[in-house]
PDB file of C-alpha atoms in Angstrom:
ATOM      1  CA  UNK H   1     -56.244  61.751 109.052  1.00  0.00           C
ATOM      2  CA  UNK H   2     -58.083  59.005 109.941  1.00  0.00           C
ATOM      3  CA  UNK H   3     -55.477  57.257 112.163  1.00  0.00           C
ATOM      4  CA  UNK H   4     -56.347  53.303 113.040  1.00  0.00           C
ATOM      5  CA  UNK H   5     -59.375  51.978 111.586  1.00  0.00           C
ATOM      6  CA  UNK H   6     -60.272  48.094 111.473  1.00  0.00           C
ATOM      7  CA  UNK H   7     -63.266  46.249 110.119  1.00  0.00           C
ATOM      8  CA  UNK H   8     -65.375  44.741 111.194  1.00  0.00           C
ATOM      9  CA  UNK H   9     -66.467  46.158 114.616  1.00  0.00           C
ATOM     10  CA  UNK H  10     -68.343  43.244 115.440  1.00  0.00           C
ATOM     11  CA  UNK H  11     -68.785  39.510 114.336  1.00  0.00           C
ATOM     12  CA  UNK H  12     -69.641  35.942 115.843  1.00  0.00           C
ATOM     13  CA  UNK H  13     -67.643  33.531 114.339  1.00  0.00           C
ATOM     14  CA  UNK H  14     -68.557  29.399 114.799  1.00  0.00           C
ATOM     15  CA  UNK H  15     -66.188  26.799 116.169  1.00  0.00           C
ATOM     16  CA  UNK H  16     -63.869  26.166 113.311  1.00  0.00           C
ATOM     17  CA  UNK H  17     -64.500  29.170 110.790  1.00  0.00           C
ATOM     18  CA  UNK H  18     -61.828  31.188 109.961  1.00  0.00           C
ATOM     19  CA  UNK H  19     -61.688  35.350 109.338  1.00  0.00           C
ATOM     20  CA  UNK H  20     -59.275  38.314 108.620  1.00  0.00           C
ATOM     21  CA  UNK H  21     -59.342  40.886 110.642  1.00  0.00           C
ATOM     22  CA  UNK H  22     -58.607  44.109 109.064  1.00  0.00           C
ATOM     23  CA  UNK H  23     -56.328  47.269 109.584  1.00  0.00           C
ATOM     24  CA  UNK H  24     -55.515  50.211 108.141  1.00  0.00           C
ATOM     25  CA  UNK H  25     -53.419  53.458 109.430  1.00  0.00           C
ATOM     26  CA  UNK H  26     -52.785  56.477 107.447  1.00  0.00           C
ATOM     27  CA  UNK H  27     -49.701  57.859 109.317  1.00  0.00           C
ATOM     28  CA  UNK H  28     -46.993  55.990 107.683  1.00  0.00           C
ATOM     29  CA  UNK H  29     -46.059  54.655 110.484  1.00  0.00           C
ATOM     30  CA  UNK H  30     -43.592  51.769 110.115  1.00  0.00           C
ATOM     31  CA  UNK H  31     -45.023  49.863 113.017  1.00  0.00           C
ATOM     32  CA  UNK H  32     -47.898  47.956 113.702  1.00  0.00           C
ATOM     33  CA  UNK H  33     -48.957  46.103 116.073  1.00  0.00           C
ATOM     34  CA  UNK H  34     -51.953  43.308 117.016  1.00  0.00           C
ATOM     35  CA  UNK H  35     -53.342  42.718 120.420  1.00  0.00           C
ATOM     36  CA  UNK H  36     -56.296  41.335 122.617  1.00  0.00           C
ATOM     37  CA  UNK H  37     -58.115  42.714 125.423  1.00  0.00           C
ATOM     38  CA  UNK H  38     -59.634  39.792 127.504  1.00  0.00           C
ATOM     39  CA  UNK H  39     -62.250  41.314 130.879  1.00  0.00           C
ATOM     40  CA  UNK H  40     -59.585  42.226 133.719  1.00  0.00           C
ATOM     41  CA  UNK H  41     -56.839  40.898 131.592  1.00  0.00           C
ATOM     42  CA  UNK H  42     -54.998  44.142 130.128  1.00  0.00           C
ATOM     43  CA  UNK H  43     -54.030  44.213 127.050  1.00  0.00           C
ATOM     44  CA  UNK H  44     -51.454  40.900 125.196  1.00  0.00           C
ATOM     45  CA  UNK H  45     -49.415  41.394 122.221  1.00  0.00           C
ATOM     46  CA  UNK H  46     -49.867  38.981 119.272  1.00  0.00           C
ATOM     47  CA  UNK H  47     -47.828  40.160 116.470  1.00  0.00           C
ATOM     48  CA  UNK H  48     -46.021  42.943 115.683  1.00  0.00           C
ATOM     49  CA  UNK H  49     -44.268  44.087 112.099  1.00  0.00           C
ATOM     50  CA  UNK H  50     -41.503  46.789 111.982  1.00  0.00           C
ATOM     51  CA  UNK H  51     -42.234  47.523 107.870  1.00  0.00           C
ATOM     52  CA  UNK H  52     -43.310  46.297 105.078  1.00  0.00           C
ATOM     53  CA  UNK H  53     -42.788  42.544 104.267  1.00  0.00           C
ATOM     54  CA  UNK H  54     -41.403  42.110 108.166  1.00  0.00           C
ATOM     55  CA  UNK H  55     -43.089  40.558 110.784  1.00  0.00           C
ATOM     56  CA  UNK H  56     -42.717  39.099 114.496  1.00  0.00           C
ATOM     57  CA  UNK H  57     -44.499  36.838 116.890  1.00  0.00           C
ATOM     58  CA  UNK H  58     -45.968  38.641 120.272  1.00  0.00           C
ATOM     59  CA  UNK H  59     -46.436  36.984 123.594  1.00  0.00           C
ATOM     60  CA  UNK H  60     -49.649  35.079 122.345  1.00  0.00           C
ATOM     61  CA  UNK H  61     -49.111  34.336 118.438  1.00  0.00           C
ATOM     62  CA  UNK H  62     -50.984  30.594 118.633  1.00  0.00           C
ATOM     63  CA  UNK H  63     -53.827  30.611 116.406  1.00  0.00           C
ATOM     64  CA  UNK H  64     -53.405  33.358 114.458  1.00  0.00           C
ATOM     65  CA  UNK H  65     -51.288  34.648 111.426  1.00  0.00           C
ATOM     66  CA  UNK H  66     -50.196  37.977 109.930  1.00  0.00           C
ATOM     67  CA  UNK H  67     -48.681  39.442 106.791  1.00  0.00           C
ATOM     68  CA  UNK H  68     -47.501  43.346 106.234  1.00  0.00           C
ATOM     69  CA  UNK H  69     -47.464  43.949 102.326  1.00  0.00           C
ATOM     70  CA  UNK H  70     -47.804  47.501 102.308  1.00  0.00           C
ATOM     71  CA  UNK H  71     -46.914  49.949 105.431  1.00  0.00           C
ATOM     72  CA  UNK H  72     -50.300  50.821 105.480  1.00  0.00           C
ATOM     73  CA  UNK H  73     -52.048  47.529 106.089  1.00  0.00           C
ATOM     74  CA  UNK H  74     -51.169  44.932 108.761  1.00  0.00           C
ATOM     75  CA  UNK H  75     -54.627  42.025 108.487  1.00  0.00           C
ATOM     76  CA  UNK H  76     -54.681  39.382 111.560  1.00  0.00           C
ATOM     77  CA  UNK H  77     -55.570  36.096 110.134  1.00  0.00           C
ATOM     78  CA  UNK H  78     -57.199  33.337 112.553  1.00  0.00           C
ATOM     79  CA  UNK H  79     -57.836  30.316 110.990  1.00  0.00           C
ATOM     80  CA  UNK H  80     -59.664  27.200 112.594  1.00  0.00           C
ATOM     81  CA  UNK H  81     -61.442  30.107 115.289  1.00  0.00           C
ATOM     82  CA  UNK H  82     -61.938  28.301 118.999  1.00  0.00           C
ATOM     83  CA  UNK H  83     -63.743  30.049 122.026  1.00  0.00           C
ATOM     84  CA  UNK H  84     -60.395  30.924 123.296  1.00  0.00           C
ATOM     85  CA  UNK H  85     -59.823  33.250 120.895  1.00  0.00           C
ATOM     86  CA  UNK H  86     -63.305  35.011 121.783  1.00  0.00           C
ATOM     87  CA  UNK H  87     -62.000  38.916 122.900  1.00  0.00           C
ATOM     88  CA  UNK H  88     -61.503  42.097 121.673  1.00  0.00           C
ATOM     89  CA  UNK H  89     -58.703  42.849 118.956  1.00  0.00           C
ATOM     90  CA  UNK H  90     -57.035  46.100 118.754  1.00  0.00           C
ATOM     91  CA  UNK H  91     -54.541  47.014 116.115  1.00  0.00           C
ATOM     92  CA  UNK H  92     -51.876  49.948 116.949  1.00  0.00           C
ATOM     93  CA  UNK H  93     -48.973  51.681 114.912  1.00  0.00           C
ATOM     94  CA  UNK H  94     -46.055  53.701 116.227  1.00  0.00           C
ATOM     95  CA  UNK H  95     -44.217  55.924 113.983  1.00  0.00           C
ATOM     96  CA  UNK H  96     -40.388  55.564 114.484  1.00  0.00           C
ATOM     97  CA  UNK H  97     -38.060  53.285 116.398  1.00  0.00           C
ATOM     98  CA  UNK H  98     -37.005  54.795 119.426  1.00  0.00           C
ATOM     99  CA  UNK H  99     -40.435  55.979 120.113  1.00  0.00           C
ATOM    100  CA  UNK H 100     -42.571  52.695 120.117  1.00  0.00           C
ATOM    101  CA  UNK H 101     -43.858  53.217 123.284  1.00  0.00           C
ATOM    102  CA  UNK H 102     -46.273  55.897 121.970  1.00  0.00           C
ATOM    103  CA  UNK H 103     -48.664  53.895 119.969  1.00  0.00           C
ATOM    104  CA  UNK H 104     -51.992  54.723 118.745  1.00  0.00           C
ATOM    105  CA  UNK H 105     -55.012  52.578 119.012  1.00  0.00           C
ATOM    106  CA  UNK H 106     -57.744  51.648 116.501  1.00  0.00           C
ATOM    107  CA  UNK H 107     -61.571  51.271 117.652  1.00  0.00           C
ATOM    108  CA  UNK H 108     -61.360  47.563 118.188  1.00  0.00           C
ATOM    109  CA  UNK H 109     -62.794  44.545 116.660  1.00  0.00           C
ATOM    110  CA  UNK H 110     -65.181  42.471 119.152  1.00  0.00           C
ATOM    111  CA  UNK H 111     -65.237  38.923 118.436  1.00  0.00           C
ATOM    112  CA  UNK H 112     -67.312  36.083 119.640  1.00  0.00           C
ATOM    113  CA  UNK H 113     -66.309  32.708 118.942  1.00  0.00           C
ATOM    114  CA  UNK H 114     -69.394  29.902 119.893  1.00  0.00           C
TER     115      UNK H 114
ATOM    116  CA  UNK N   1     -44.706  37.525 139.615  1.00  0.00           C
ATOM    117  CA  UNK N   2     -47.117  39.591 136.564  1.00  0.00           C
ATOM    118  CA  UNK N   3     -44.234  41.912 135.061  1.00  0.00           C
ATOM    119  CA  UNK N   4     -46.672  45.181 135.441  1.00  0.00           C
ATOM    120  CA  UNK N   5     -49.543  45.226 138.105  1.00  0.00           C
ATOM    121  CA  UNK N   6     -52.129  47.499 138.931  1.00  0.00           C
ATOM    122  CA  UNK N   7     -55.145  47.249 141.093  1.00  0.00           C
ATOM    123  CA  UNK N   8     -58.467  46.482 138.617  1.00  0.00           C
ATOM    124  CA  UNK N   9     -60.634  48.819 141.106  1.00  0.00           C
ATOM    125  CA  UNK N  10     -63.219  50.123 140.324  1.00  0.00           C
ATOM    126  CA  UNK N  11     -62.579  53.487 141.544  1.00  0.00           C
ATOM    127  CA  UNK N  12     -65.344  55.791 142.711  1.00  0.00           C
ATOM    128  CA  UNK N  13     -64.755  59.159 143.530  1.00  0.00           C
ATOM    129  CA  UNK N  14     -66.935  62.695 143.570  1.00  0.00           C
ATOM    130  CA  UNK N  15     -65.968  65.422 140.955  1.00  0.00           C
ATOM    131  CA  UNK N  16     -63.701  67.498 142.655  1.00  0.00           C
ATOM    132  CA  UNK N  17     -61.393  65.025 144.001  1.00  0.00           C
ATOM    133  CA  UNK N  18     -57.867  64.457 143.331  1.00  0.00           C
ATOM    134  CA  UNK N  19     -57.281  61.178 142.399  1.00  0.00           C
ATOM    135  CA  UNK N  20     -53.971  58.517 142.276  1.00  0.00           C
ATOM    136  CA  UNK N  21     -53.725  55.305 140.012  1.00  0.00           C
ATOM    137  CA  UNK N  22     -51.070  53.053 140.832  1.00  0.00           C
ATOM    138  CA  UNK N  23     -48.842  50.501 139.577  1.00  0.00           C
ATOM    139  CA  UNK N  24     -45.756  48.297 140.406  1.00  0.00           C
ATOM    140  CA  UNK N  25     -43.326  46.888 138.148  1.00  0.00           C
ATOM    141  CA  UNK N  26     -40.634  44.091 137.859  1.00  0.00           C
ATOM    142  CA  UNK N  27     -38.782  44.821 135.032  1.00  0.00           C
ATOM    143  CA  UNK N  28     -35.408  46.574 135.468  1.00  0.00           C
ATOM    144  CA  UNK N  29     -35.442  47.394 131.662  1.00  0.00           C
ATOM    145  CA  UNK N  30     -38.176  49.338 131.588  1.00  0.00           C
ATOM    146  CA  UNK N  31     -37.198  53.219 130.094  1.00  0.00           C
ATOM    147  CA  UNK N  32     -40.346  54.752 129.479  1.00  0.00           C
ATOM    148  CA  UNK N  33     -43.623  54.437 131.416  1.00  0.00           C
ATOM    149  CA  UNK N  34     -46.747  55.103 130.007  1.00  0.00           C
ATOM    150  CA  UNK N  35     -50.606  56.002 131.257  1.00  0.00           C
ATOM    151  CA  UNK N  36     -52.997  55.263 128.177  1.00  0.00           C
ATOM    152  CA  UNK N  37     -57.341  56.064 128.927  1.00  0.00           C
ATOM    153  CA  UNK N  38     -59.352  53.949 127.613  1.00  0.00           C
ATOM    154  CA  UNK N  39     -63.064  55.090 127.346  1.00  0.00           C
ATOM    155  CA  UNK N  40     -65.855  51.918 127.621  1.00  0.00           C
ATOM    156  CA  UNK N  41     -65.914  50.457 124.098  1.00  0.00           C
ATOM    157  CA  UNK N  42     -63.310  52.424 122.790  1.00  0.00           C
ATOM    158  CA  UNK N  43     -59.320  51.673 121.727  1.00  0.00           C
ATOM    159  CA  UNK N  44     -56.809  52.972 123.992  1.00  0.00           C
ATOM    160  CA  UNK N  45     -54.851  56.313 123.994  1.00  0.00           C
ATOM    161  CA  UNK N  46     -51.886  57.715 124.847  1.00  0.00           C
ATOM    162  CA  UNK N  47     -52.807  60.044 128.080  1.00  0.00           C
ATOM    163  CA  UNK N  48     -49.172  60.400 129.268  1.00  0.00           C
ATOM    164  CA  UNK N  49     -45.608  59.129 129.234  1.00  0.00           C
ATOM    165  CA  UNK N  50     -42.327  59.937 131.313  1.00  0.00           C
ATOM    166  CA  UNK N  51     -39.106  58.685 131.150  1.00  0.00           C
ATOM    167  CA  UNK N  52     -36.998  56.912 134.028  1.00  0.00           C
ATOM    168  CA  UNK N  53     -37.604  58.703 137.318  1.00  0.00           C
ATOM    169  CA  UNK N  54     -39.187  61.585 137.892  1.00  0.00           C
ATOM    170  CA  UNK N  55     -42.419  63.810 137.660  1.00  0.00           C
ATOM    171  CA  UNK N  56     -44.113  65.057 134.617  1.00  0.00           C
ATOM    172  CA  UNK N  57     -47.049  67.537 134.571  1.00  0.00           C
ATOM    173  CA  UNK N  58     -49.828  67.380 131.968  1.00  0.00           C
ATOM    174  CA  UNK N  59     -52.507  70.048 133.056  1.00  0.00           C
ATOM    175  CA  UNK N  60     -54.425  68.341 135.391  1.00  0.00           C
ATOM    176  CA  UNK N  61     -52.637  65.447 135.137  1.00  0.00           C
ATOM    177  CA  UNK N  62     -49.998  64.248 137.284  1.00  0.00           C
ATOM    178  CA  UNK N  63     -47.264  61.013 136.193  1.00  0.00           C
ATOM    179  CA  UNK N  64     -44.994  60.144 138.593  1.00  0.00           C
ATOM    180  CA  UNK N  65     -42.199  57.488 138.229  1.00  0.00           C
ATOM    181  CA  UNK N  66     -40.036  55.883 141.172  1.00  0.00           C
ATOM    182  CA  UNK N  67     -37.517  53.456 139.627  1.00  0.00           C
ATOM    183  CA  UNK N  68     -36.355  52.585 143.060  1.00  0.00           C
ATOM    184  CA  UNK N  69     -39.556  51.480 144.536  1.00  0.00           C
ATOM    185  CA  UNK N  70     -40.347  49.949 140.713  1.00  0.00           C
ATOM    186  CA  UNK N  71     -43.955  52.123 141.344  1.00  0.00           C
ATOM    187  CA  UNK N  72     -45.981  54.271 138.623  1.00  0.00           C
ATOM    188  CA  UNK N  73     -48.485  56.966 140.063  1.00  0.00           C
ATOM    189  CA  UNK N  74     -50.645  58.929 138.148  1.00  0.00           C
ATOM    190  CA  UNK N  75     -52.496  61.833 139.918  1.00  0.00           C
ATOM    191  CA  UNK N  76     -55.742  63.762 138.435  1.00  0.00           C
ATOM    192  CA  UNK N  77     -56.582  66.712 139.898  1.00  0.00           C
ATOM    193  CA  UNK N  78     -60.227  68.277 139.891  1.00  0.00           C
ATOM    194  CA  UNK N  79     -61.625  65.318 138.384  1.00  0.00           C
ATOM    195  CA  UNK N  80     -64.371  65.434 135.910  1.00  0.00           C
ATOM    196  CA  UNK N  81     -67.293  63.118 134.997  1.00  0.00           C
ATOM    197  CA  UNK N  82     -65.246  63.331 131.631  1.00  0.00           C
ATOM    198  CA  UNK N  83     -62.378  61.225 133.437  1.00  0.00           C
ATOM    199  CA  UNK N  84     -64.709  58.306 133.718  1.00  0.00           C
ATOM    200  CA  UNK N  85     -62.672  55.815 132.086  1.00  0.00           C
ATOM    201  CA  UNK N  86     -60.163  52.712 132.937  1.00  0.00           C
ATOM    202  CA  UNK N  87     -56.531  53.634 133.137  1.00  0.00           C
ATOM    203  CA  UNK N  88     -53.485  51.551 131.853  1.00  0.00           C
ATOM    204  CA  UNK N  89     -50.011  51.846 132.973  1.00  0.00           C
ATOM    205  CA  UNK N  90     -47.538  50.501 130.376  1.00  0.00           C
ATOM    206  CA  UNK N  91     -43.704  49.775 130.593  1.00  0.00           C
ATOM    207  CA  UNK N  92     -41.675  50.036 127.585  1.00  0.00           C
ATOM    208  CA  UNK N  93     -38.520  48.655 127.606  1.00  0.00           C
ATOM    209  CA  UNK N  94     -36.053  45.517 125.838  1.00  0.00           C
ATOM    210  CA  UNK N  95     -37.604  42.210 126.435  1.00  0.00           C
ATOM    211  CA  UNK N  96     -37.747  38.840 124.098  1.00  0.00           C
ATOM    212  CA  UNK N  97     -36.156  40.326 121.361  1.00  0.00           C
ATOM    213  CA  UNK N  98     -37.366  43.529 120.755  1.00  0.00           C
ATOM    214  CA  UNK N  99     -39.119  47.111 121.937  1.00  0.00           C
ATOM    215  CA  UNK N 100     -42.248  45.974 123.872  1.00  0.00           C
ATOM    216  CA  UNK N 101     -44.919  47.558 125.684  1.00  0.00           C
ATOM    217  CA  UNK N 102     -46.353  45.584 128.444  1.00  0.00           C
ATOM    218  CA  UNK N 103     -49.503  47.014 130.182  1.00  0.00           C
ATOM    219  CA  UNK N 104     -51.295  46.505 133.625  1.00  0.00           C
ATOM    220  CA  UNK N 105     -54.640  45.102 133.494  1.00  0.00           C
ATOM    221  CA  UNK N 106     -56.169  48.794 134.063  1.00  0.00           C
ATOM    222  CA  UNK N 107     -57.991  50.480 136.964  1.00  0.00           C
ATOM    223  CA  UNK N 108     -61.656  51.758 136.197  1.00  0.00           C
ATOM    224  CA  UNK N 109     -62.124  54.804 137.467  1.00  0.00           C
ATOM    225  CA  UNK N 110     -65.696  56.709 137.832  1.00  0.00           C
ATOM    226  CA  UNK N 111     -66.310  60.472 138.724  1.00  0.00           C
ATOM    227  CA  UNK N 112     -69.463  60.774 139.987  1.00  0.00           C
ATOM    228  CA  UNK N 113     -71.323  64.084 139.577  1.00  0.00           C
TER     229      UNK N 113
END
């Protein structure tokens, strides 16, 4: 199994552009999960999606949109991209309710927004 | 009042030595507590979890939970340059609507050879 993978690994992104961050788990788990890792920040949940079709806003949703049509795919959307949003994205899955608290981590996405 | 907090560090320390992370928490409604490593450049993962109180023994690794004192400790013994790495404690517990994990802001820890 692969686990978590996202694309890309890297990109700059210019005031105002927009991108989709990608994710992908193999597990069938039926959660997924989006957050950001800012320097000395720890890590800050975005959104989250329980299945298919079902999603949720995290603690910091502004600025960015989701969408969960398969269980295997959960993209981050940002749209109108400010240097706010410059960090590093990591998407997660857990495989049951009950046991959420043991996730598992993809690679990360860096992103620079100038 | 940060709902999970841990000391950034870093943390130097020779191979050989034993070595205790920390953390404090506010949250009554934590249930399980987590310790995920995160290598430099590289996604967390799961290291560790216990649940409520107690102690739980992982080879060389060491999680302790106090739900009293609200305080996480996790406790490597004969570290290795392979331990290099920053260290998040996580609660899990019921909070705005739903299952959440919240996480300290990690301790970086170096084992120098």
């Amino acid at each position: 199994n692969a686990g978590v993978t996202q694309t890309p690994k890297f990109r700059i992104l210019k005031i105002g552009q927009s991108m989709t961050l990608q994710c992908t788990q193999d597990m069938n788990h039926n959660y997924m999960y989006w957050y950001r890792q800012d320097p000395g920040m720890g890590l800050k949940l975005i959104y989250y999606s329980v299945g298919a079709g079902i999603t949720d806003k995290g603690e910091v949703p502004n600025g960015y949109n989701v969408s969960r049509s398969t269980t295997e795919d959960f993209p981050l959307r940002l749209e109108l991209a400010a240097p706010s949003q410059t960090s590093v994205y990591f998407c997660a899955s857990s495989r049951r309710q009950g046991a959420t608290y043991e996730q598992y981590f993809g690679p990360g996405t860096r992103l620079t927004v100038t | 009042q940060k709902e999970v907090e841990q000391d950034p560090g870093p943390l130097s320390v020779p191979e050989g030595a034993i070595v205790s992370l920390n953390c404090t928490y506010s949250n009554s409604a934590f249930q399980y507590f987590m310790w995920y490593r995160q290598y430099s450049r590289k996604g967390p993962e799961l290291l560790m979890y216990t649940y409520s109180s107690g102690n739980k023994e992982d080879g060389r690794f060491t999680a302790q939970v106090d739900k009293s004192s609200k305080y996480i400790s996790l406790f490597i013994r004969d570290s290795q340059p392979s331990d290099s790495a920053t260290y998040l404690c996580a609660g899990w517990g019921f909070g705005a609507g739903s299952y959440q994990l919240t996480f300290g802001k990690g301790t970086k820890l170096s084992v120098i050879p």
